[in-house]
Amino acid sequence: MSERELKEKNQERTIPFTFQGLEEQARAKLSKEVFGYVASGAGTEQTLRKNLEAFDQLTFRPHTCMQVDKVYTEIELLGTKLPFPILFAPVGNQKQVHPDGELASARAANSLQIPYIASTVSSYTIEQIAKANENGKRWFQLYSTKDDEVTLNLVKRAEQNGYSAIVLTVDMAQSWRVRDMKNNFLPFSRGQQPYPNLVSDPVFQQNYQGKLETDSLENTVRSIFPNSTFTWKKLKKLSKKTSLPILVKGILNPEDARLAIQHGAKGIIVSNHGGRMLDGCMPAINALTDIVKEVDRKVPVLFDSGIRSAKDVMIALIMGADAVLIGRPFVYGLALNGEKGVQTVFLDYFEEFRRSMRLAGISSIHQLKKLKLYNIK
Ligand code: FNR
């Protein structure tokens, strides 16, 4: 994008340029409860804070006087070409921040030509999100349930609705989020239909018809979700029952990355869920190098948790990630201006990333990965 085009675009925009700006405006716009749900982390929020601090301790040495009039930002991931190595992180309950919720984000993903990753706990169903995403690329983020038949049927619905990969999140059992507890906040309170993907699921309806006659929907869902009984063996079983590649999200331990691949994973997502689950666990960026080494290019390694601008994307890629996912920044864009807000946030990342590559004297992702990282503790 030229300077003139950028200036013209910026005259119309209402969305802040920085993460701090996005967060401030979202805080002013959303209720205390909803803002707390998005922004907060688990426990003392140490991991949430350290995710960002860890990035601030890393830097890289650029090149100059290289021919960088053309910069190639494209990557190939799971056999698909993508314009940038920057994707949506799966985020549930988006209707809390904007009435169009996931539908707006899925539309934005389509126009940006990057995959939309629909969460199991989306406020719209797998089918509704697929429709909004039209002929875009989409993946389905799976939370397993204690009922294997229900879990498998969620995957089957994703297959039938044009999703091309499964992101199986394994770092979520039960969190301790103090801000939500203080605010007495439950994501599916406030008049929203709870768990649309489960409630609309024919296998769930069939298996729990009896229980639903005598117990509440909330208790019925809670009898199978969250699931703290998932094992690597179950991953193997699941991977044999779907034609879609499974990426395992929530890995911080190289040994787990090895086991995931042994049990059928076709991709690893290094993540600590943006500091929302296990307080005290290491910043995700500090876990990346060892995992990249362990995986040894057998499958792609993606990264999320703490990406706040293009320099963080650069750092994660130099460390060996094949692509990154961003979470809260786009959720704030959604809160501030729906589909357009989401789009603006991603376009900022794209343009700043392209310019950063040029400034670092590199014209391809392959070259970017050869830069060296330094610790500036
Ligand atoms: C999430 N995340 C998440 N992850 C997932 O696998 N399934 C989900 O349903 C959700 N839901 C969710 C809701 C909200 C409000 C947030 C902020 C996050 C975690 C998400 O995919 C990602 O791991 C983090 O958001 C990445 O960290 P940053 O970019 O927010 O720092």
mmCIF file of C-alpha atoms and ligand atoms in Angstrom:
data_model
loop_
_atom_site.group_PDB
_atom_site.id
_atom_site.type_symbol
_atom_site.label_atom_id
_atom_site.label_comp_id
_atom_site.label_asym_id
_atom_site.label_seq_id
_atom_site.Cartn_x
_atom_site.Cartn_y
_atom_site.Cartn_z
ATOM 1 C CA MET A 1 0.000 0.000 0.000
ATOM 2 C CA SER A 2 1.391 3.430 -0.928
ATOM 3 C CA GLU A 3 1.747 6.293 1.557
ATOM 4 C CA ARG A 4 -1.054 8.181 -0.198
ATOM 5 C CA GLU A 5 -3.442 5.180 -0.078
ATOM 6 C CA LEU A 6 -2.604 4.661 3.565
ATOM 7 C CA LYS A 7 -3.246 8.335 4.405
ATOM 8 C CA GLU A 8 -6.588 8.278 2.603
ATOM 9 C CA LYS A 9 -7.641 5.124 4.393
ATOM 10 C CA ASN A 10 -6.568 6.510 7.738
ATOM 11 C CA GLN A 11 -8.723 9.592 7.330
ATOM 12 C CA GLU A 12 -11.859 7.441 7.478
ATOM 13 C CA ARG A 13 -10.823 5.165 10.295
ATOM 14 C CA THR A 14 -12.088 5.186 13.846
ATOM 15 C CA ILE A 15 -10.121 2.161 15.040
ATOM 16 C CA PRO A 16 -6.953 2.902 17.083
ATOM 17 C CA PHE A 17 -3.579 1.840 15.691
ATOM 18 C CA THR A 18 -2.102 0.280 18.806
ATOM 19 C CA PHE A 19 -3.123 -2.555 21.102
ATOM 20 C CA GLN A 20 -3.211 -0.133 24.029
ATOM 21 C CA GLY A 21 -5.580 2.117 22.071
ATOM 22 C CA LEU A 22 -7.806 -0.811 21.105
ATOM 23 C CA GLU A 23 -7.953 -2.034 24.673
ATOM 24 C CA GLU A 24 -8.732 1.426 26.083
ATOM 25 C CA GLN A 25 -11.566 2.056 23.652
ATOM 26 C CA ALA A 26 -12.989 -1.435 24.167
ATOM 27 C CA ARG A 27 -12.871 -0.905 27.927
ATOM 28 C CA ALA A 28 -14.838 2.331 27.504
ATOM 29 C CA LYS A 29 -17.405 0.726 25.208
ATOM 30 C CA LEU A 30 -18.043 -2.690 26.766
ATOM 31 C CA SER A 31 -19.622 -3.445 30.131
ATOM 32 C CA LYS A 32 -17.183 -4.131 32.965
ATOM 33 C CA GLU A 33 -18.214 -7.797 32.892
ATOM 34 C CA VAL A 34 -17.691 -8.354 29.167
ATOM 35 C CA PHE A 35 -14.449 -6.353 29.034
ATOM 36 C CA GLY A 36 -13.172 -8.359 32.006
ATOM 37 C CA TYR A 37 -14.060 -11.626 30.253
ATOM 38 C CA VAL A 38 -12.010 -10.715 27.171
ATOM 39 C CA ALA A 39 -9.084 -8.922 28.788
ATOM 40 C CA SER A 40 -8.477 -10.988 31.882
ATOM 41 C CA GLY A 41 -6.187 -13.903 32.557
ATOM 42 C CA ALA A 42 -6.254 -16.730 35.041
ATOM 43 C CA GLY A 43 -5.309 -16.409 38.718
ATOM 44 C CA THR A 44 -2.870 -13.599 39.499
ATOM 45 C CA GLU A 45 -2.623 -12.918 35.745
ATOM 46 C CA GLN A 46 1.122 -13.500 35.901
ATOM 47 C CA THR A 47 1.124 -15.544 32.680
ATOM 48 C CA LEU A 48 -1.021 -12.931 30.916
ATOM 49 C CA ARG A 49 1.521 -10.218 31.827
ATOM 50 C CA LYS A 50 4.602 -12.327 31.163
ATOM 51 C CA ASN A 51 3.368 -13.251 27.679
ATOM 52 C CA LEU A 52 3.875 -9.591 26.748
ATOM 53 C CA GLU A 53 6.989 -8.946 28.842
ATOM 54 C CA ALA A 54 8.738 -11.925 27.265
ATOM 55 C CA PHE A 55 8.272 -10.419 23.793
ATOM 56 C CA ASP A 56 9.721 -7.125 25.008
ATOM 57 C CA GLN A 57 12.957 -8.868 25.938
ATOM 58 C CA LEU A 58 13.553 -10.103 22.409
ATOM 59 C CA THR A 59 15.016 -8.220 19.477
ATOM 60 C CA PHE A 60 16.643 -8.929 16.119
ATOM 61 C CA ARG A 61 19.430 -7.523 13.976
ATOM 62 C CA PRO A 62 18.209 -6.278 10.570
ATOM 63 C CA HIS A 63 20.015 -6.047 7.228
ATOM 64 C CA THR A 64 20.092 -2.997 5.051
ATOM 65 C CA CYS A 65 20.825 -2.068 1.409
ATOM 66 C CA MET A 66 19.106 -5.191 0.157
ATOM 67 C CA GLN A 67 16.823 -5.129 -2.838
ATOM 68 C CA VAL A 68 13.453 -5.132 -1.132
ATOM 69 C CA ASP A 69 11.135 -3.368 -3.567
ATOM 70 C CA LYS A 70 9.195 -6.626 -3.753
ATOM 71 C CA VAL A 71 8.386 -8.321 -0.457
ATOM 72 C CA TYR A 72 6.766 -11.754 -0.470
ATOM 73 C CA THR A 73 4.673 -12.329 2.624
ATOM 74 C CA GLU A 74 2.807 -15.399 1.363
ATOM 75 C CA ILE A 75 3.081 -18.804 3.004
ATOM 76 C CA GLU A 76 1.780 -22.267 2.300
ATOM 77 C CA LEU A 77 0.073 -23.956 5.222
ATOM 78 C CA LEU A 78 -1.440 -27.437 5.080
ATOM 79 C CA GLY A 79 -1.333 -27.261 1.294
ATOM 80 C CA THR A 80 -3.115 -23.893 1.087
ATOM 81 C CA LYS A 81 -1.556 -20.584 0.030
ATOM 82 C CA LEU A 82 -2.165 -17.717 2.465
ATOM 83 C CA PRO A 83 -1.323 -14.038 1.873
ATOM 84 C CA PHE A 84 0.244 -13.534 5.324
ATOM 85 C CA PRO A 85 1.426 -15.784 8.176
ATOM 86 C CA ILE A 86 -1.110 -14.078 10.456
ATOM 87 C CA LEU A 87 -4.364 -15.873 11.323
ATOM 88 C CA PHE A 88 -7.398 -15.576 13.604
ATOM 89 C CA ALA A 89 -7.131 -17.299 16.975
ATOM 90 C CA PRO A 90 -10.297 -19.229 17.820
ATOM 91 C CA VAL A 91 -12.416 -17.120 20.152
ATOM 92 C CA GLY A 92 -15.780 -18.158 21.571
ATOM 93 C CA ASN A 93 -18.793 -16.160 22.728
ATOM 94 C CA GLN A 94 -18.168 -13.226 20.379
ATOM 95 C CA LYS A 95 -21.808 -12.106 20.533
ATOM 96 C CA GLN A 96 -20.929 -10.747 23.945
ATOM 97 C CA VAL A 97 -18.847 -8.003 22.343
ATOM 98 C CA HIS A 98 -20.916 -7.367 19.190
ATOM 99 C CA PRO A 99 -24.347 -8.629 18.095
ATOM 100 C CA ASP A 100 -22.935 -10.011 14.810
ATOM 101 C CA GLY A 101 -20.193 -11.829 16.753
ATOM 102 C CA GLU A 102 -18.558 -14.696 14.870
ATOM 103 C CA LEU A 103 -20.561 -13.943 11.710
ATOM 104 C CA ALA A 104 -18.800 -10.576 11.390
ATOM 105 C CA SER A 105 -15.381 -12.141 12.046
ATOM 106 C CA ALA A 106 -16.007 -14.978 9.583
ATOM 107 C CA ARG A 107 -16.990 -12.438 6.908
ATOM 108 C CA ALA A 108 -13.857 -10.397 7.618
ATOM 109 C CA ALA A 109 -11.725 -13.563 7.345
ATOM 110 C CA ASN A 110 -13.221 -14.267 3.935
ATOM 111 C CA SER A 111 -12.356 -10.804 2.639
ATOM 112 C CA LEU A 112 -8.845 -11.058 4.129
ATOM 113 C CA GLN A 113 -8.357 -14.522 2.540
ATOM 114 C CA ILE A 114 -7.156 -16.081 5.763
ATOM 115 C CA PRO A 115 -8.824 -18.996 7.561
ATOM 116 C CA TYR A 116 -11.491 -18.283 10.129
ATOM 117 C CA ILE A 117 -11.174 -20.680 13.080
ATOM 118 C CA ALA A 118 -14.630 -21.177 14.567
ATOM 119 C CA SER A 119 -14.679 -22.054 18.252
ATOM 120 C CA THR A 120 -16.760 -24.925 19.647
ATOM 121 C CA VAL A 121 -18.231 -22.386 22.066
ATOM 122 C CA SER A 122 -19.110 -19.851 19.395
ATOM 123 C CA SER A 123 -22.300 -17.886 19.856
ATOM 124 C CA TYR A 124 -23.395 -19.004 16.376
ATOM 125 C CA THR A 125 -23.419 -22.581 15.066
ATOM 126 C CA ILE A 126 -20.906 -24.332 12.808
ATOM 127 C CA GLU A 127 -23.469 -24.069 10.000
ATOM 128 C CA GLN A 128 -24.277 -20.362 10.492
ATOM 129 C CA ILE A 129 -20.585 -19.429 10.581
ATOM 130 C CA ALA A 130 -19.884 -21.477 7.434
ATOM 131 C CA LYS A 131 -22.647 -19.577 5.656
ATOM 132 C CA ALA A 132 -21.265 -16.187 6.739
ATOM 133 C CA ASN A 133 -17.753 -17.230 5.683
ATOM 134 C CA GLU A 134 -19.154 -18.191 2.224
ATOM 135 C CA ASN A 135 -16.369 -19.518 0.017
ATOM 136 C CA GLY A 136 -13.647 -18.453 2.471
ATOM 137 C CA LYS A 137 -11.204 -20.744 4.216
ATOM 138 C CA ARG A 138 -12.338 -22.042 7.566
ATOM 139 C CA TRP A 139 -11.122 -24.374 10.283
ATOM 140 C CA PHE A 140 -13.044 -25.692 13.260
ATOM 141 C CA GLN A 141 -11.687 -25.423 16.811
ATOM 142 C CA LEU A 142 -12.760 -28.467 18.774
ATOM 143 C CA TYR A 143 -13.156 -28.778 22.499
ATOM 144 C CA SER A 144 -13.602 -32.483 23.145
ATOM 145 C CA THR A 145 -16.507 -33.527 25.352
ATOM 146 C CA LYS A 146 -16.712 -36.522 27.690
ATOM 147 C CA ASP A 147 -19.100 -38.061 25.166
ATOM 148 C CA ASP A 148 -17.020 -39.306 22.218
ATOM 149 C CA GLU A 149 -20.109 -39.581 20.010
ATOM 150 C CA VAL A 150 -20.953 -35.912 20.525
ATOM 151 C CA THR A 151 -17.319 -34.891 19.966
ATOM 152 C CA LEU A 152 -17.154 -36.862 16.732
ATOM 153 C CA ASN A 153 -20.409 -35.411 15.494
ATOM 154 C CA LEU A 154 -19.092 -31.866 15.942
ATOM 155 C CA VAL A 155 -16.176 -32.875 13.707
ATOM 156 C CA LYS A 156 -18.540 -34.442 11.162
ATOM 157 C CA ARG A 157 -20.593 -31.237 11.041
ATOM 158 C CA ALA A 158 -17.391 -29.296 10.388
ATOM 159 C CA GLU A 159 -16.497 -31.702 7.567
ATOM 160 C CA GLN A 160 -19.950 -31.350 6.035
ATOM 161 C CA ASN A 161 -19.794 -27.556 6.160
ATOM 162 C CA GLY A 162 -16.555 -26.948 4.321
ATOM 163 C CA TYR A 163 -14.128 -26.605 7.232
ATOM 164 C CA SER A 164 -10.712 -27.822 6.100
ATOM 165 C CA ALA A 165 -8.883 -28.459 9.401
ATOM 166 C CA ILE A 166 -9.586 -29.183 13.058
ATOM 167 C CA VAL A 167 -7.840 -27.223 15.799
ATOM 168 C CA LEU A 168 -8.090 -29.405 18.879
ATOM 169 C CA THR A 169 -7.563 -27.279 21.980
ATOM 170 C CA VAL A 170 -6.045 -29.305 24.803
ATOM 171 C CA ASP A 171 -5.129 -26.673 27.399
ATOM 172 C CA MET A 172 -8.597 -26.050 28.721
ATOM 173 C CA ALA A 173 -10.036 -27.988 31.622
ATOM 174 C CA GLN A 174 -11.332 -25.591 34.215
ATOM 175 C CA SER A 175 -9.920 -22.155 34.717
ATOM 176 C CA TRP A 176 -9.784 -19.855 37.754
ATOM 177 C CA ARG A 177 -10.544 -16.434 36.354
ATOM 178 C CA VAL A 178 -10.832 -14.061 39.249
ATOM 179 C CA ARG A 179 -12.211 -11.088 37.317
ATOM 180 C CA ASP A 180 -15.074 -13.216 35.936
ATOM 181 C CA MET A 181 -15.825 -14.587 39.383
ATOM 182 C CA LYS A 182 -15.759 -11.112 40.965
ATOM 183 C CA ASN A 183 -18.066 -9.824 38.232
ATOM 184 C CA ASN A 184 -20.245 -12.926 38.536
ATOM 185 C CA PHE A 185 -19.876 -13.312 34.780
ATOM 186 C CA LEU A 186 -20.908 -16.388 32.824
ATOM 187 C CA PRO A 187 -20.352 -16.123 29.053
ATOM 188 C CA PHE A 188 -23.750 -17.540 28.217
ATOM 189 C CA SER A 189 -25.721 -15.523 30.708
ATOM 190 C CA ARG A 190 -27.248 -12.228 29.523
ATOM 191 C CA GLY A 191 -30.085 -13.739 27.527
ATOM 192 C CA GLN A 192 -27.964 -15.708 25.061
ATOM 193 C CA GLN A 193 -28.759 -19.250 24.029
ATOM 194 C CA PRO A 194 -26.135 -21.351 25.786
ATOM 195 C CA TYR A 195 -23.752 -23.549 23.784
ATOM 196 C CA PRO A 196 -25.435 -23.245 20.349
ATOM 197 C CA ASN A 197 -23.176 -25.918 18.810
ATOM 198 C CA LEU A 198 -24.119 -28.481 21.453
ATOM 199 C CA VAL A 199 -27.783 -27.576 21.699
ATOM 200 C CA SER A 200 -28.165 -27.812 17.907
ATOM 201 C CA ASP A 201 -26.324 -31.129 17.722
ATOM 202 C CA PRO A 202 -28.570 -34.099 16.846
ATOM 203 C CA VAL A 203 -26.314 -36.582 18.676
ATOM 204 C CA PHE A 204 -26.308 -34.410 21.817
ATOM 205 C CA GLN A 205 -30.099 -34.111 21.603
ATOM 206 C CA GLN A 206 -30.495 -37.873 21.204
ATOM 207 C CA ASN A 207 -27.994 -38.908 23.905
ATOM 208 C CA TYR A 208 -29.275 -36.420 26.509
ATOM 209 C CA GLN A 209 -32.999 -36.322 25.755
ATOM 210 C CA GLY A 210 -33.732 -38.224 28.962
ATOM 211 C CA LYS A 211 -31.479 -36.099 31.163
ATOM 212 C CA LEU A 212 -32.860 -32.884 29.668
ATOM 213 C CA GLU A 213 -36.372 -33.927 30.702
ATOM 214 C CA THR A 214 -35.401 -33.903 34.362
ATOM 215 C CA ASP A 215 -32.383 -31.595 34.572
ATOM 216 C CA SER A 216 -31.398 -28.139 33.295
ATOM 217 C CA LEU A 217 -29.581 -27.588 30.013
ATOM 218 C CA GLU A 218 -26.705 -26.007 31.951
ATOM 219 C CA ASN A 219 -26.263 -29.118 34.141
ATOM 220 C CA THR A 220 -26.626 -31.422 31.148
ATOM 221 C CA VAL A 221 -23.903 -29.597 29.197
ATOM 222 C CA ARG A 222 -21.714 -29.474 32.294
ATOM 223 C CA SER A 223 -21.989 -33.265 32.657
ATOM 224 C CA ILE A 224 -19.861 -33.630 29.476
ATOM 225 C CA PHE A 225 -17.993 -30.323 29.199
ATOM 226 C CA PRO A 226 -15.331 -29.186 29.989
ATOM 227 C CA ASN A 227 -13.635 -32.514 29.480
ATOM 228 C CA SER A 228 -10.680 -33.354 31.687
ATOM 229 C CA THR A 229 -10.515 -36.983 30.520
ATOM 230 C CA PHE A 230 -8.945 -36.484 27.089
ATOM 231 C CA THR A 231 -5.804 -38.540 26.357
ATOM 232 C CA TRP A 232 -3.320 -38.961 23.496
ATOM 233 C CA LYS A 233 -4.996 -42.317 22.737
ATOM 234 C CA LYS A 234 -8.241 -40.449 22.111
ATOM 235 C CA LEU A 235 -6.419 -38.127 19.730
ATOM 236 C CA LYS A 236 -5.227 -41.140 17.749
ATOM 237 C CA LYS A 237 -8.770 -42.520 17.590
ATOM 238 C CA LEU A 238 -10.203 -39.184 16.508
ATOM 239 C CA SER A 239 -7.531 -38.657 13.855
ATOM 240 C CA LYS A 240 -8.520 -41.981 12.291
ATOM 241 C CA LYS A 241 -12.172 -41.007 12.159
ATOM 242 C CA THR A 242 -11.799 -37.725 10.296
ATOM 243 C CA SER A 243 -10.453 -36.870 6.892
ATOM 244 C CA LEU A 244 -9.379 -33.435 8.189
ATOM 245 C CA PRO A 245 -5.896 -32.653 9.520
ATOM 246 C CA ILE A 246 -5.853 -32.034 13.277
ATOM 247 C CA LEU A 247 -3.677 -29.274 14.749
ATOM 248 C CA VAL A 248 -3.230 -29.541 18.506
ATOM 249 C CA LYS A 249 -3.464 -26.165 20.268
ATOM 250 C CA GLY A 250 -2.166 -25.409 23.736
ATOM 251 C CA ILE A 251 1.254 -27.067 23.661
ATOM 252 C CA LEU A 252 4.114 -25.671 25.787
ATOM 253 C CA ASN A 253 6.070 -28.861 26.365
ATOM 254 C CA PRO A 254 8.297 -30.368 23.627
ATOM 255 C CA GLU A 255 7.458 -33.851 24.885
ATOM 256 C CA ASP A 256 3.756 -33.152 24.338
ATOM 257 C CA ALA A 257 4.513 -31.905 20.821
ATOM 258 C CA ARG A 258 6.259 -35.220 20.100
ATOM 259 C CA LEU A 259 3.375 -37.233 21.558
ATOM 260 C CA ALA A 260 0.787 -35.205 19.660
ATOM 261 C CA ILE A 261 2.545 -35.941 16.354
ATOM 262 C CA GLN A 262 2.943 -39.611 17.291
ATOM 263 C CA HIS A 263 -0.803 -39.746 17.866
ATOM 264 C CA GLY A 264 -1.799 -38.208 14.567
ATOM 265 C CA ALA A 265 -1.467 -34.403 14.898
ATOM 266 C CA LYS A 266 -0.706 -32.684 11.605
ATOM 267 C CA GLY A 267 0.198 -29.395 13.260
ATOM 268 C CA ILE A 268 1.164 -27.943 16.639
ATOM 269 C CA ILE A 269 -0.035 -24.643 18.041
ATOM 270 C CA VAL A 270 2.236 -23.362 20.798
ATOM 271 C CA SER A 271 -0.071 -21.399 23.107
ATOM 272 C CA ASN A 272 -1.027 -20.824 26.710
ATOM 273 C CA HIS A 273 -4.499 -19.664 25.698
ATOM 274 C CA GLY A 274 -3.452 -16.025 26.091
ATOM 275 C CA GLY A 275 -2.819 -16.575 29.811
ATOM 276 C CA ARG A 276 -6.480 -17.453 30.365
ATOM 277 C CA MET A 277 -6.092 -20.984 31.672
ATOM 278 C CA LEU A 278 -3.085 -22.018 33.780
ATOM 279 C CA ASP A 279 -1.647 -19.119 35.763
ATOM 280 C CA GLY A 280 2.088 -19.425 36.388
ATOM 281 C CA CYS A 281 2.862 -21.448 33.275
ATOM 282 C CA MET A 282 5.651 -20.097 31.085
ATOM 283 C CA PRO A 283 5.164 -17.312 28.539
ATOM 284 C CA ALA A 284 4.275 -19.051 25.287
ATOM 285 C CA ILE A 285 7.069 -17.355 23.301
ATOM 286 C CA ASN A 286 9.637 -18.823 25.707
ATOM 287 C CA ALA A 287 8.336 -22.308 24.879
ATOM 288 C CA LEU A 288 8.629 -21.943 21.117
ATOM 289 C CA THR A 289 12.320 -22.658 20.395
ATOM 290 C CA ASP A 290 12.401 -26.070 22.089
ATOM 291 C CA ILE A 291 9.191 -27.134 20.407
ATOM 292 C CA VAL A 292 10.365 -26.066 16.952
ATOM 293 C CA LYS A 293 13.507 -28.119 17.580
ATOM 294 C CA GLU A 294 11.556 -31.164 18.741
ATOM 295 C CA VAL A 295 9.065 -31.010 15.853
ATOM 296 C CA ASP A 296 11.957 -30.727 13.386
ATOM 297 C CA ARG A 297 9.721 -29.674 10.436
ATOM 298 C CA LYS A 298 7.605 -32.864 10.595
ATOM 299 C CA VAL A 299 4.481 -30.692 10.819
ATOM 300 C CA PRO A 300 3.850 -26.927 10.870
ATOM 301 C CA VAL A 301 4.279 -25.099 14.177
ATOM 302 C CA LEU A 302 1.933 -22.180 14.805
ATOM 303 C CA PHE A 303 2.081 -19.761 17.695
ATOM 304 C CA ASP A 304 -0.227 -17.568 19.756
ATOM 305 C CA SER A 305 -0.395 -15.716 23.090
ATOM 306 C CA GLY A 306 0.924 -12.189 23.327
ATOM 307 C CA ILE A 307 1.178 -11.051 19.705
ATOM 308 C CA ARG A 308 0.468 -7.334 19.878
ATOM 309 C CA SER A 309 2.070 -5.874 16.741
ATOM 310 C CA ALA A 310 4.103 -6.784 13.662
ATOM 311 C CA LYS A 311 7.385 -6.932 15.588
ATOM 312 C CA ASP A 312 5.961 -9.813 17.645
ATOM 313 C CA VAL A 313 5.009 -11.597 14.428
ATOM 314 C CA MET A 314 8.600 -11.125 13.222
ATOM 315 C CA ILE A 315 10.009 -12.497 16.476
ATOM 316 C CA ALA A 316 7.784 -15.590 16.482
ATOM 317 C CA LEU A 317 8.655 -16.350 12.853
ATOM 318 C CA ILE A 318 12.380 -15.831 13.416
ATOM 319 C CA MET A 319 12.072 -18.292 16.295
ATOM 320 C CA GLY A 320 10.690 -20.828 13.859
ATOM 321 C CA ALA A 321 6.909 -20.502 13.902
ATOM 322 C CA ASP A 322 5.289 -21.016 10.500
ATOM 323 C CA ALA A 323 2.427 -18.631 11.307
ATOM 324 C CA VAL A 324 0.894 -16.794 14.242
ATOM 325 C CA LEU A 325 -2.633 -16.363 15.558
ATOM 326 C CA ILE A 326 -3.939 -13.220 17.172
ATOM 327 C CA GLY A 327 -6.740 -13.171 19.747
ATOM 328 C CA ARG A 328 -7.675 -10.128 21.824
ATOM 329 C CA PRO A 329 -6.607 -7.482 19.246
ATOM 330 C CA PHE A 330 -9.247 -8.602 16.734
ATOM 331 C CA VAL A 331 -11.873 -9.107 19.475
ATOM 332 C CA TYR A 332 -11.441 -5.416 20.382
ATOM 333 C CA GLY A 333 -11.730 -4.497 16.689
ATOM 334 C CA LEU A 334 -15.002 -6.453 16.610
ATOM 335 C CA ALA A 335 -16.249 -4.698 19.725
ATOM 336 C CA LEU A 336 -15.470 -1.275 18.275
ATOM 337 C CA ASN A 337 -16.766 -1.649 14.734
ATOM 338 C CA GLY A 338 -17.970 -5.175 13.867
ATOM 339 C CA GLU A 339 -16.718 -6.735 10.635
ATOM 340 C CA LYS A 340 -14.969 -3.513 9.563
ATOM 341 C CA GLY A 341 -13.191 -3.260 12.921
ATOM 342 C CA VAL A 342 -11.870 -6.818 12.621
ATOM 343 C CA GLN A 343 -10.743 -6.165 9.085
ATOM 344 C CA THR A 344 -8.918 -2.963 10.043
ATOM 345 C CA VAL A 345 -7.023 -4.669 12.854
ATOM 346 C CA PHE A 346 -5.786 -7.417 10.519
ATOM 347 C CA LEU A 347 -4.954 -5.009 7.679
ATOM 348 C CA ASP A 348 -2.811 -2.999 10.123
ATOM 349 C CA TYR A 349 -0.911 -6.153 11.084
ATOM 350 C CA PHE A 350 -0.477 -7.075 7.419
ATOM 351 C CA GLU A 351 0.810 -3.648 6.346
ATOM 352 C CA GLU A 352 3.091 -3.136 9.331
ATOM 353 C CA PHE A 353 4.484 -6.642 8.840
ATOM 354 C CA ARG A 354 5.178 -6.025 5.144
ATOM 355 C CA ARG A 355 6.948 -2.735 5.983
ATOM 356 C CA SER A 356 8.918 -4.355 8.801
ATOM 357 C CA MET A 357 10.202 -7.033 6.444
ATOM 358 C CA ARG A 358 11.321 -4.360 4.006
ATOM 359 C CA LEU A 359 13.024 -2.397 6.776
ATOM 360 C CA ALA A 360 14.790 -5.551 7.973
ATOM 361 C CA GLY A 361 16.189 -6.021 4.458
ATOM 362 C CA ILE A 362 14.355 -9.240 3.743
ATOM 363 C CA SER A 363 11.980 -10.065 0.955
ATOM 364 C CA SER A 364 10.621 -13.499 1.885
ATOM 365 C CA ILE A 365 9.462 -15.440 4.919
ATOM 366 C CA HIS A 366 12.254 -17.906 4.216
ATOM 367 C CA GLN A 367 14.837 -15.113 4.638
ATOM 368 C CA LEU A 368 13.073 -13.769 7.707
ATOM 369 C CA LYS A 369 13.584 -17.073 9.438
ATOM 370 C CA LYS A 370 17.347 -16.702 8.998
ATOM 371 C CA LEU A 371 17.585 -13.516 11.087
ATOM 372 C CA LYS A 372 19.067 -13.916 14.559
ATOM 373 C CA LEU A 373 17.281 -13.146 17.796
ATOM 374 C CA TYR A 374 18.913 -11.461 20.765
ATOM 375 C CA ASN A 375 17.857 -11.179 24.381
ATOM 376 C CA ILE A 376 17.820 -7.631 25.762
ATOM 377 C CA LYS A 377 16.974 -8.498 29.355
HETATM 378 C C1 FNR B 1 -10.026 -17.274 23.710
HETATM 379 N N1 FNR B 1 -9.279 -18.385 23.321
HETATM 380 C C2 FNR B 1 -9.929 -19.522 22.917
HETATM 381 N N2 FNR B 1 -9.200 -20.598 22.481
HETATM 382 C C3 FNR B 1 -9.818 -21.699 22.024
HETATM 383 O O1 FNR B 1 -9.151 -22.639 21.614
HETATM 384 N N3 FNR B 1 -11.187 -21.767 22.029
HETATM 385 C C4 FNR B 1 -11.976 -20.759 22.465
HETATM 386 O O2 FNR B 1 -13.191 -20.844 22.445
HETATM 387 C C5 FNR B 1 -11.322 -19.598 22.952
HETATM 388 N N4 FNR B 1 -12.058 -18.558 23.431
HETATM 389 C C6 FNR B 1 -11.438 -17.379 23.789
HETATM 390 C C7 FNR B 1 -12.203 -16.292 24.189
HETATM 391 C C8 FNR B 1 -11.583 -15.072 24.458
HETATM 392 C C9 FNR B 1 -12.425 -13.895 24.864
HETATM 393 C C10 FNR B 1 -10.176 -14.945 24.335
HETATM 394 C C11 FNR B 1 -9.488 -13.639 24.584
HETATM 395 C C12 FNR B 1 -9.422 -16.039 23.985
HETATM 396 C C13 FNR B 1 -7.803 -18.316 23.279
HETATM 397 C C14 FNR B 1 -7.310 -17.830 21.912
HETATM 398 O O3 FNR B 1 -7.531 -18.773 20.910
HETATM 399 C C15 FNR B 1 -5.805 -17.550 21.922
HETATM 400 O O4 FNR B 1 -5.117 -18.668 22.398
HETATM 401 C C16 FNR B 1 -5.427 -16.334 22.756
HETATM 402 O O5 FNR B 1 -6.398 -15.314 22.688
HETATM 403 C C17 FNR B 1 -4.101 -15.801 22.250
HETATM 404 O O6 FNR B 1 -3.638 -14.814 23.054
HETATM 405 P P1 FNR B 1 -3.801 -13.239 22.741
HETATM 406 O O7 FNR B 1 -3.507 -12.993 21.278
HETATM 407 O O8 FNR B 1 -5.191 -12.883 23.121
HETATM 408 O O9 FNR B 1 -2.758 -12.715 23.652
#
